[in-house]
mmCIF file of C-alpha atoms in Angstrom:
data_model
loop_
_atom_site.group_PDB
_atom_site.id
_atom_site.type_symbol
_atom_site.label_atom_id
_atom_site.label_comp_id
_atom_site.label_asym_id
_atom_site.label_seq_id
_atom_site.Cartn_x
_atom_site.Cartn_y
_atom_site.Cartn_z
ATOM 1 C CA MET I 1 13.516 11.916 14.816
ATOM 2 C CA ASP I 2 16.136 14.546 13.996
ATOM 3 C CA ALA I 3 18.916 11.951 14.054
ATOM 4 C CA LEU I 4 16.909 9.578 11.856
ATOM 5 C CA GLY I 5 16.077 12.427 9.494
ATOM 6 C CA ARG I 6 19.743 13.239 9.035
ATOM 7 C CA GLU I 7 20.615 9.600 8.313
ATOM 8 C CA ILE I 8 17.782 9.366 5.802
ATOM 9 C CA GLU I 9 18.899 12.517 3.994
ATOM 10 C CA ALA I 10 22.464 11.197 3.889
ATOM 11 C CA LEU I 11 21.384 7.910 2.303
ATOM 12 C CA LYS I 12 18.781 9.328 -0.072
ATOM 13 C CA PRO I 13 21.299 10.450 -2.764
ATOM 14 C CA GLN I 14 22.821 6.950 -2.784
ATOM 15 C CA VAL I 15 19.431 5.306 -3.324
ATOM 16 C CA ARG I 16 18.526 7.903 -5.965
ATOM 17 C CA ASN I 17 21.759 7.134 -7.761
ATOM 18 C CA MET I 18 20.956 3.400 -7.614
ATOM 19 C CA PHE I 19 17.609 4.143 -9.227
ATOM 20 C CA ILE I 20 18.939 6.464 -11.930
ATOM 21 C CA SER I 21 21.877 4.218 -12.780
ATOM 22 C CA SER I 22 19.669 1.130 -13.262
ATOM 23 C CA LYS I 23 20.322 -0.073 -16.805
ATOM 24 C CA GLY I 24 17.241 0.271 -18.974
ATOM 25 C CA ILE I 25 13.638 1.265 -18.328
ATOM 26 C CA LYS I 26 12.681 -2.267 -17.335
ATOM 27 C CA LYS I 27 15.226 -2.371 -14.498
ATOM 28 C CA LYS I 28 14.075 1.052 -13.308
ATOM 29 C CA ILE I 29 10.458 -0.119 -13.146
ATOM 30 C CA LEU I 30 11.459 -3.220 -11.184
ATOM 31 C CA PHE I 31 13.379 -0.936 -8.828
ATOM 32 C CA THR I 32 10.292 1.274 -8.571
ATOM 33 C CA TYR I 33 8.341 -1.747 -7.349
ATOM 34 C CA LEU I 34 10.907 -2.230 -4.587
ATOM 35 C CA LEU I 35 10.572 1.434 -3.597
ATOM 36 C CA VAL I 36 6.765 1.186 -3.552
ATOM 37 C CA THR I 37 6.712 -2.025 -1.542
ATOM 38 C CA LEU I 38 9.352 -0.855 0.951
ATOM 39 C CA GLY I 39 7.387 2.364 1.569
ATOM 40 C CA LEU I 40 10.056 4.576 -0.030
ATOM 41 C CA ALA I 41 8.417 5.724 -3.265
ATOM 42 C CA TYR I 42 7.371 9.128 -1.912
ATOM 43 C CA HIS I 43 11.035 10.107 -1.637
ATOM 44 C CA PHE I 44 11.531 9.704 -5.387
ATOM 45 C CA GLU I 45 8.222 10.695 -6.961
ATOM 46 C CA ASP I 46 9.777 12.911 -9.647
ATOM 47 C CA GLU I 47 12.156 10.180 -10.785
ATOM 48 C CA ILE I 48 9.400 7.558 -10.791
ATOM 49 C CA VAL I 49 6.945 9.733 -12.722
ATOM 50 C CA GLU I 50 9.571 10.505 -15.360
ATOM 51 C CA THR I 51 10.549 6.838 -15.667
ATOM 52 C CA LEU I 52 6.974 5.644 -16.122
ATOM 53 C CA LYS I 53 6.152 8.408 -18.573
ATOM 54 C CA ASP I 54 9.116 7.375 -20.705
ATOM 55 C CA GLY I 55 8.462 3.664 -20.199
ATOM 56 C CA PHE I 56 4.795 3.807 -21.207
ATOM 57 C CA GLN I 57 5.745 5.327 -24.556
ATOM 58 C CA LYS I 58 8.018 2.323 -25.161
ATOM 59 C CA ILE I 59 5.796 -0.307 -23.589
ATOM 60 C CA GLU I 60 5.518 -2.576 -26.637
ATOM 61 C CA GLU I 61 9.267 -2.538 -27.229
ATOM 62 C CA MET I 62 9.957 -3.123 -23.541
ATOM 63 C CA MET I 63 7.586 -6.095 -23.224
ATOM 64 C CA ALA I 64 8.506 -7.752 -26.523
ATOM 65 C CA GLY I 65 9.899 -11.215 -25.894
ATOM 66 C CA GLU I 66 9.630 -10.929 -22.107
ATOM 67 C CA ASP I 67 8.522 -14.298 -20.777
ATOM 68 C CA ASP I 68 9.373 -13.985 -17.096
ATOM 69 C CA LEU I 69 6.125 -14.036 -15.108
ATOM 70 C CA TYR I 70 7.529 -12.033 -12.191
ATOM 71 C CA THR I 71 8.871 -9.262 -14.445
ATOM 72 C CA VAL I 72 5.679 -8.913 -16.501
ATOM 73 C CA SER I 73 3.470 -8.945 -13.393
ATOM 74 C CA VAL I 74 5.552 -6.339 -11.566
ATOM 75 C CA ILE I 75 5.681 -4.006 -14.574
ATOM 76 C CA PHE I 76 1.906 -4.320 -14.971
ATOM 77 C CA TYR I 77 1.377 -3.681 -11.238
ATOM 78 C CA VAL I 78 3.582 -0.579 -11.189
ATOM 79 C CA PHE I 79 1.974 1.005 -14.236
ATOM 80 C CA ARG I 80 -1.548 0.375 -12.948
ATOM 81 C CA THR I 81 -0.556 1.685 -9.489
ATOM 82 C CA TYR I 82 0.434 4.997 -11.046
ATOM 83 C CA GLY I 83 -2.682 5.272 -13.186
ATOM 84 C CA TYR I 84 -1.423 4.005 -16.541
ATOM 85 C CA ASN I 85 -3.887 1.848 -18.436
ATOM 86 C CA ILE I 86 -1.442 -0.847 -19.476
ATOM 87 C CA SER I 87 -3.313 -3.623 -21.299
ATOM 88 C CA SER I 88 -3.900 -6.860 -19.437
ATOM 89 C CA ASP I 89 -3.228 -8.607 -22.756
ATOM 90 C CA VAL I 90 0.443 -8.689 -21.696
ATOM 91 C CA PHE I 91 -0.481 -11.837 -19.753
ATOM 92 C CA GLY I 92 -1.715 -13.592 -22.893
ATOM 93 C CA ARG I 93 1.805 -14.946 -23.454
ATOM 94 C CA PHE I 94 1.345 -17.170 -20.402
ATOM 95 C CA LEU I 95 -1.807 -18.869 -21.687
ATOM 96 C CA GLY I 96 -1.881 -22.329 -23.211
ATOM 97 C CA ASP I 97 -3.746 -23.539 -26.278
ATOM 98 C CA HIS I 98 -7.042 -23.778 -24.380
ATOM 99 C CA GLY I 99 -6.897 -20.238 -22.946
ATOM 100 C CA GLU I 100 -5.789 -21.317 -19.490
ATOM 101 C CA PHE I 101 -2.610 -20.335 -17.685
ATOM 102 C CA LYS I 102 0.190 -22.814 -18.348
ATOM 103 C CA GLU I 103 0.729 -25.432 -15.674
ATOM 104 C CA CYS I 104 4.509 -24.982 -15.850
ATOM 105 C CA LEU I 105 4.085 -21.559 -14.205
ATOM 106 C CA THR I 106 3.350 -23.277 -10.901
ATOM 107 C CA ARG I 107 7.071 -24.013 -10.606
ATOM 108 C CA ASP I 108 7.638 -20.270 -10.082
ATOM 109 C CA PRO I 109 6.080 -19.339 -6.692
ATOM 110 C CA LYS I 110 7.470 -15.795 -6.738
ATOM 111 C CA GLY I 111 6.022 -15.256 -10.196
ATOM 112 C CA ILE I 112 2.661 -16.709 -9.171
ATOM 113 C CA LEU I 113 2.545 -14.385 -6.169
ATOM 114 C CA SER I 114 3.323 -11.384 -8.382
ATOM 115 C CA LEU I 115 0.585 -12.429 -10.822
ATOM 116 C CA TYR I 116 -1.825 -12.709 -7.877
ATOM 117 C CA GLU I 117 -0.985 -9.146 -6.815
ATOM 118 C CA ALA I 118 -1.297 -7.886 -10.388
ATOM 119 C CA ALA I 119 -4.689 -9.583 -10.783
ATOM 120 C CA HIS I 120 -6.124 -7.267 -8.109
ATOM 121 C CA MET I 121 -5.392 -4.263 -10.335
ATOM 122 C CA GLY I 122 -7.964 -5.321 -12.897
ATOM 123 C CA THR I 123 -11.094 -3.549 -14.122
ATOM 124 C CA THR I 124 -14.453 -5.089 -14.995
ATOM 125 C CA THR I 125 -13.279 -5.720 -18.570
ATOM 126 C CA ASP I 126 -9.935 -7.358 -17.714
ATOM 127 C CA TYR I 127 -11.272 -10.893 -18.080
ATOM 128 C CA ILE I 128 -7.812 -12.413 -18.272
ATOM 129 C CA LEU I 129 -7.127 -11.084 -14.774
ATOM 130 C CA ASP I 130 -10.217 -12.894 -13.478
ATOM 131 C CA GLU I 131 -8.691 -16.079 -14.833
ATOM 132 C CA ALA I 132 -5.319 -15.094 -13.331
ATOM 133 C CA LEU I 133 -6.888 -14.633 -9.906
ATOM 134 C CA ASN I 134 -8.572 -18.042 -10.028
ATOM 135 C CA PHE I 135 -5.361 -19.669 -11.228
ATOM 136 C CA THR I 136 -3.159 -18.090 -8.550
ATOM 137 C CA LEU I 137 -5.620 -18.727 -5.721
ATOM 138 C CA SER I 138 -5.813 -22.393 -6.643
ATOM 139 C CA ASN I 139 -2.017 -22.727 -6.440
ATOM 140 C CA LEU I 140 -0.669 -20.296 -3.861
ATOM 141 C CA GLU I 141 -1.900 -22.164 -0.792
ATOM 142 C CA SER I 142 -0.070 -25.351 -1.785
ATOM 143 C CA LEU I 143 2.995 -23.397 -2.966
ATOM 144 C CA SER I 144 3.252 -21.705 0.441
ATOM 145 C CA CYS I 145 3.807 -25.145 1.965
ATOM 146 C CA THR I 146 6.622 -26.139 -0.378
ATOM 147 C CA CYS I 147 8.603 -22.925 -1.013
ATOM 148 C CA LYS I 148 11.209 -21.299 1.222
ATOM 149 C CA PRO I 149 9.894 -20.098 4.639
ATOM 150 C CA ASN I 150 10.634 -16.463 3.843
ATOM 151 C CA LEU I 151 8.537 -16.497 0.676
ATOM 152 C CA SER I 152 5.917 -18.713 2.323
ATOM 153 C CA ARG I 153 5.253 -16.058 4.958
ATOM 154 C CA LEU I 154 4.884 -13.368 2.282
ATOM 155 C CA ILE I 155 2.442 -15.550 0.340
ATOM 156 C CA ARG I 156 0.283 -16.214 3.386
ATOM 157 C CA ASN I 157 0.146 -12.528 4.269
ATOM 158 C CA SER I 158 -0.806 -11.638 0.694
ATOM 159 C CA LEU I 159 -3.549 -14.249 0.687
ATOM 160 C CA GLY I 160 -4.910 -12.632 3.837
ATOM 161 C CA LEU I 161 -4.863 -9.162 2.294
ATOM 162 C CA PRO I 162 -3.321 -8.356 -1.118
ATOM 163 C CA GLN I 163 -0.929 -5.441 -1.401
ATOM 164 C CA HIS I 164 -3.276 -3.218 -3.407
ATOM 165 C CA LYS I 165 -5.923 -3.399 -0.649
ATOM 166 C CA ASN I 166 -3.535 -3.051 2.268
ATOM 167 C CA MET I 167 -1.984 0.015 3.927
ATOM 168 C CA GLU I 168 1.382 1.034 2.499
ATOM 169 C CA ILE I 169 2.958 1.187 5.956
ATOM 170 C CA LEU I 170 1.824 -2.363 6.796
ATOM 171 C CA VAL I 171 3.003 -3.655 3.422
ATOM 172 C CA ALA I 172 6.373 -2.000 4.036
ATOM 173 C CA GLU I 173 6.696 -3.529 7.507
ATOM 174 C CA GLU I 174 6.165 -7.033 6.153
ATOM 175 C CA PHE I 175 8.232 -6.590 3.007
ATOM 176 C CA ILE I 176 11.226 -5.214 4.914
ATOM 177 C CA ARG I 177 11.290 -8.485 6.863
ATOM 178 C CA PHE I 178 11.081 -10.447 3.622
ATOM 179 C CA TYR I 179 13.682 -8.359 1.784
ATOM 180 C CA GLU I 180 16.138 -8.595 4.672
ATOM 181 C CA LYS I 181 16.320 -12.380 4.283
ATOM 182 C CA GLU I 182 16.651 -12.398 0.506
ATOM 183 C CA GLU I 183 20.099 -13.335 -0.786
ATOM 184 C CA ASP I 184 20.150 -10.556 -3.387
ATOM 185 C CA SER I 185 18.942 -7.748 -1.094
ATOM 186 C CA ASP I 186 20.876 -4.477 -1.295
ATOM 187 C CA LEU I 187 22.202 -3.440 2.120
ATOM 188 C CA THR I 188 21.966 0.286 1.396
ATOM 189 C CA LEU I 189 18.349 0.028 0.297
ATOM 190 C CA LEU I 190 17.559 -2.200 3.274
ATOM 191 C CA LYS I 191 19.118 0.258 5.730
ATOM 192 C CA PHE I 192 17.299 3.161 4.109
ATOM 193 C CA SER I 193 13.952 1.354 4.341
ATOM 194 C CA LYS I 194 14.485 0.486 8.017
ATOM 195 C CA LEU I 195 15.425 4.059 8.911
ATOM 196 C CA ASN I 196 12.445 5.388 6.974
ATOM 197 C CA PHE I 197 10.046 2.970 8.666
ATOM 198 C CA LYS I 198 11.304 3.922 12.123
ATOM 199 C CA PHE I 199 11.026 7.616 11.243
ATOM 200 C CA LEU I 200 7.423 7.163 10.106
ATOM 201 C CA GLN I 201 6.586 5.270 13.312
ATOM 202 C CA LEU I 202 7.890 8.121 15.453
ATOM 203 C CA HIS I 203 6.126 10.674 13.261
ATOM 204 C CA TYR I 204 2.792 8.886 13.689
ATOM 205 C CA LEU I 205 3.332 8.703 17.460
ATOM 206 C CA GLN I 206 3.887 12.483 17.550
ATOM 207 C CA GLU I 207 0.568 12.946 15.770
ATOM 208 C CA LEU I 208 -1.165 10.601 18.199
ATOM 209 C CA LYS I 209 0.252 12.642 21.072
ATOM 210 C CA ILE I 210 -1.289 15.780 19.560
ATOM 211 C CA LEU I 211 -4.607 14.005 19.086
ATOM 212 C CA SER I 212 -4.623 12.606 22.618
ATOM 213 C CA LYS I 213 -4.102 16.093 24.004
ATOM 214 C CA TRP I 214 -6.944 17.431 21.843
ATOM 215 C CA TYR I 215 -9.212 14.568 22.915
ATOM 216 C CA LYS I 216 -8.607 15.246 26.623
ATOM 217 C CA GLU I 217 -9.213 18.962 26.125
ATOM 218 C CA GLN I 218 -12.644 18.238 24.647
ATOM 219 C CA ASP I 219 -13.511 16.474 27.907
ATOM 220 C CA PHE I 220 -16.133 14.241 26.304
ATOM 221 C CA HIS I 221 -16.259 12.046 29.410
ATOM 222 C CA SER I 222 -17.743 14.806 31.582
ATOM 223 C CA LYS I 223 -19.896 16.349 28.859
ATOM 224 C CA LEU I 224 -21.539 13.178 27.560
ATOM 225 C CA PRO I 225 -22.965 10.005 29.085
ATOM 226 C CA PRO I 226 -20.722 6.961 28.529
ATOM 227 C CA TYR I 227 -22.634 5.608 25.538
ATOM 228 C CA TYR I 228 -20.148 6.406 22.783
ATOM 229 C CA ARG I 229 -17.155 4.357 21.630
ATOM 230 C CA ASP I 230 -13.826 5.577 22.997
ATOM 231 C CA VAL I 231 -11.668 4.498 20.033
ATOM 232 C CA LEU I 232 -9.346 7.391 19.193
ATOM 233 C CA VAL I 233 -6.312 5.188 18.486
ATOM 234 C CA GLU I 234 -8.312 2.826 16.295
ATOM 235 C CA LEU I 235 -9.695 5.753 14.289
ATOM 236 C CA ASN I 236 -6.216 7.203 13.897
ATOM 237 C CA LEU I 237 -4.998 3.885 12.506
ATOM 238 C CA HIS I 238 -7.387 4.227 9.566
ATOM 239 C CA THR I 239 -5.723 7.508 8.543
ATOM 240 C CA LEU I 240 -2.349 5.792 8.066
ATOM 241 C CA THR I 241 -3.455 4.960 4.537
ATOM 242 C CA TYR I 242 -1.838 8.353 3.917
ATOM 243 C CA LEU I 243 1.786 7.348 4.371
ATOM 244 C CA GLU I 244 3.833 10.478 3.810
ATOM 245 C CA PRO I 245 5.007 12.735 6.662
ATOM 246 C CA LYS I 246 3.869 15.841 4.766
ATOM 247 C CA LEU I 247 0.251 14.629 5.067
ATOM 248 C CA SER I 248 0.335 14.980 8.852
ATOM 249 C CA ARG I 249 -2.421 17.608 8.969
ATOM 250 C CA VAL I 250 -4.652 15.383 6.820
ATOM 251 C CA ARG I 251 -4.266 12.456 9.242
ATOM 252 C CA ILE I 252 -4.919 14.671 12.283
ATOM 253 C CA PHE I 253 -7.965 16.306 10.703
ATOM 254 C CA LEU I 254 -9.451 12.987 9.593
ATOM 255 C CA THR I 255 -8.992 11.455 13.041
ATOM 256 C CA LYS I 256 -10.862 14.375 14.606
ATOM 257 C CA PHE I 257 -13.563 14.104 11.957
ATOM 258 C CA TYR I 258 -13.953 10.352 12.489
ATOM 259 C CA THR I 259 -14.151 10.908 16.262
ATOM 260 C CA MET I 260 -17.043 13.347 15.905
ATOM 261 C CA GLN I 261 -18.665 11.031 13.380
ATOM 262 C CA ILE I 262 -18.514 8.120 15.825
ATOM 263 C CA ILE I 263 -20.043 10.194 18.618
ATOM 264 C CA LEU I 264 -22.831 11.372 16.317
ATOM 265 C CA ASP I 265 -23.459 7.828 15.098
ATOM 266 C CA ASP I 266 -23.581 6.425 18.618
ATOM 267 C CA THR I 267 -25.866 9.277 19.733
ATOM 268 C CA CYS I 268 -28.326 8.439 16.958
ATOM 269 C CA ASP I 269 -28.192 4.737 17.867
ATOM 270 C CA LYS I 270 -28.851 5.498 21.522
ATOM 271 C CA TYR I 271 -31.404 8.294 21.450
ATOM 272 C CA ALA I 272 -32.757 9.105 17.987
ATOM 273 C CA SER I 273 -35.923 7.821 16.408
ATOM 274 C CA LEU I 274 -35.913 6.669 12.800
ATOM 275 C CA ARG I 275 -37.727 9.829 11.723
ATOM 276 C CA GLU I 276 -35.163 12.043 13.481
ATOM 277 C CA VAL I 277 -32.311 10.224 11.784
ATOM 278 C CA GLU I 278 -33.997 10.633 8.388
ATOM 279 C CA ILE I 279 -34.323 14.374 8.969
ATOM 280 C CA LEU I 280 -30.654 14.587 9.986
ATOM 281 C CA VAL I 281 -29.575 12.667 6.877
ATOM 282 C CA ASP I 282 -31.669 14.965 4.663
ATOM 283 C CA ILE I 283 -29.941 17.979 6.227
ATOM 284 C CA PHE I 284 -26.483 16.531 5.585
ATOM 285 C CA GLU I 285 -27.357 15.639 2.005
ATOM 286 C CA SER I 286 -28.721 19.129 1.302
ATOM 287 C CA VAL I 287 -25.448 20.650 2.545
ATOM 288 C CA VAL I 288 -23.338 18.304 0.397
#
């Protein structure tokens, strides 16, 4: 981990310089999407926040005349990811005379995939995104059979679970594989993402080691009958929604909390009457 950490710190200024030197706000936002999808955004939060703050003030100027589906979808996705309420009307430029998405868009599988991902960032009033989701779902399956294998794999994975609903670390793992085979991939950024992913893996394993030691020290096996689920690793996996190394204590605490929750739940299933469970729930609710 120390060796990986040193390599990461050595490469970080180069990647930061790539980000800062990107020409124009639009290019910086597209680069931000790469950082987010490769699991690297947490290294450059200050730069990203400043870029989006500046970009949102110039959103109309930036989007004027932009007719590339991939670019518009990615910009929309990034702004919504960081909490900016960019209007879904930006997709109106891709509608035909009858209010449906233009059929010519189906010749752009990468753009369709990006629109599909963007459609999952909608609210209950973003009706155009409902139409976008229907349109992309009706085309992506067939497009995955005709496009390049590298993009086909990414499409199929996204259809299984879109990026917005997936864990950042799992998205990064898949996208690193995709990015590595792209002709225009940047070798420095690719190396940085691989080193970062390996570092995170080792970091998570260190946490699991700590948790395993704690679990053995509790000696649940001798203290309790074998009625409860022994799923420490599975519970720990759920905490990896918090990607960053600095959130280590959060992941460890949540895993311990989930473990006690599972034991309590299984105890109620095994031994408690309905009335006893109701009383227990009332107690918890009164405390909250």
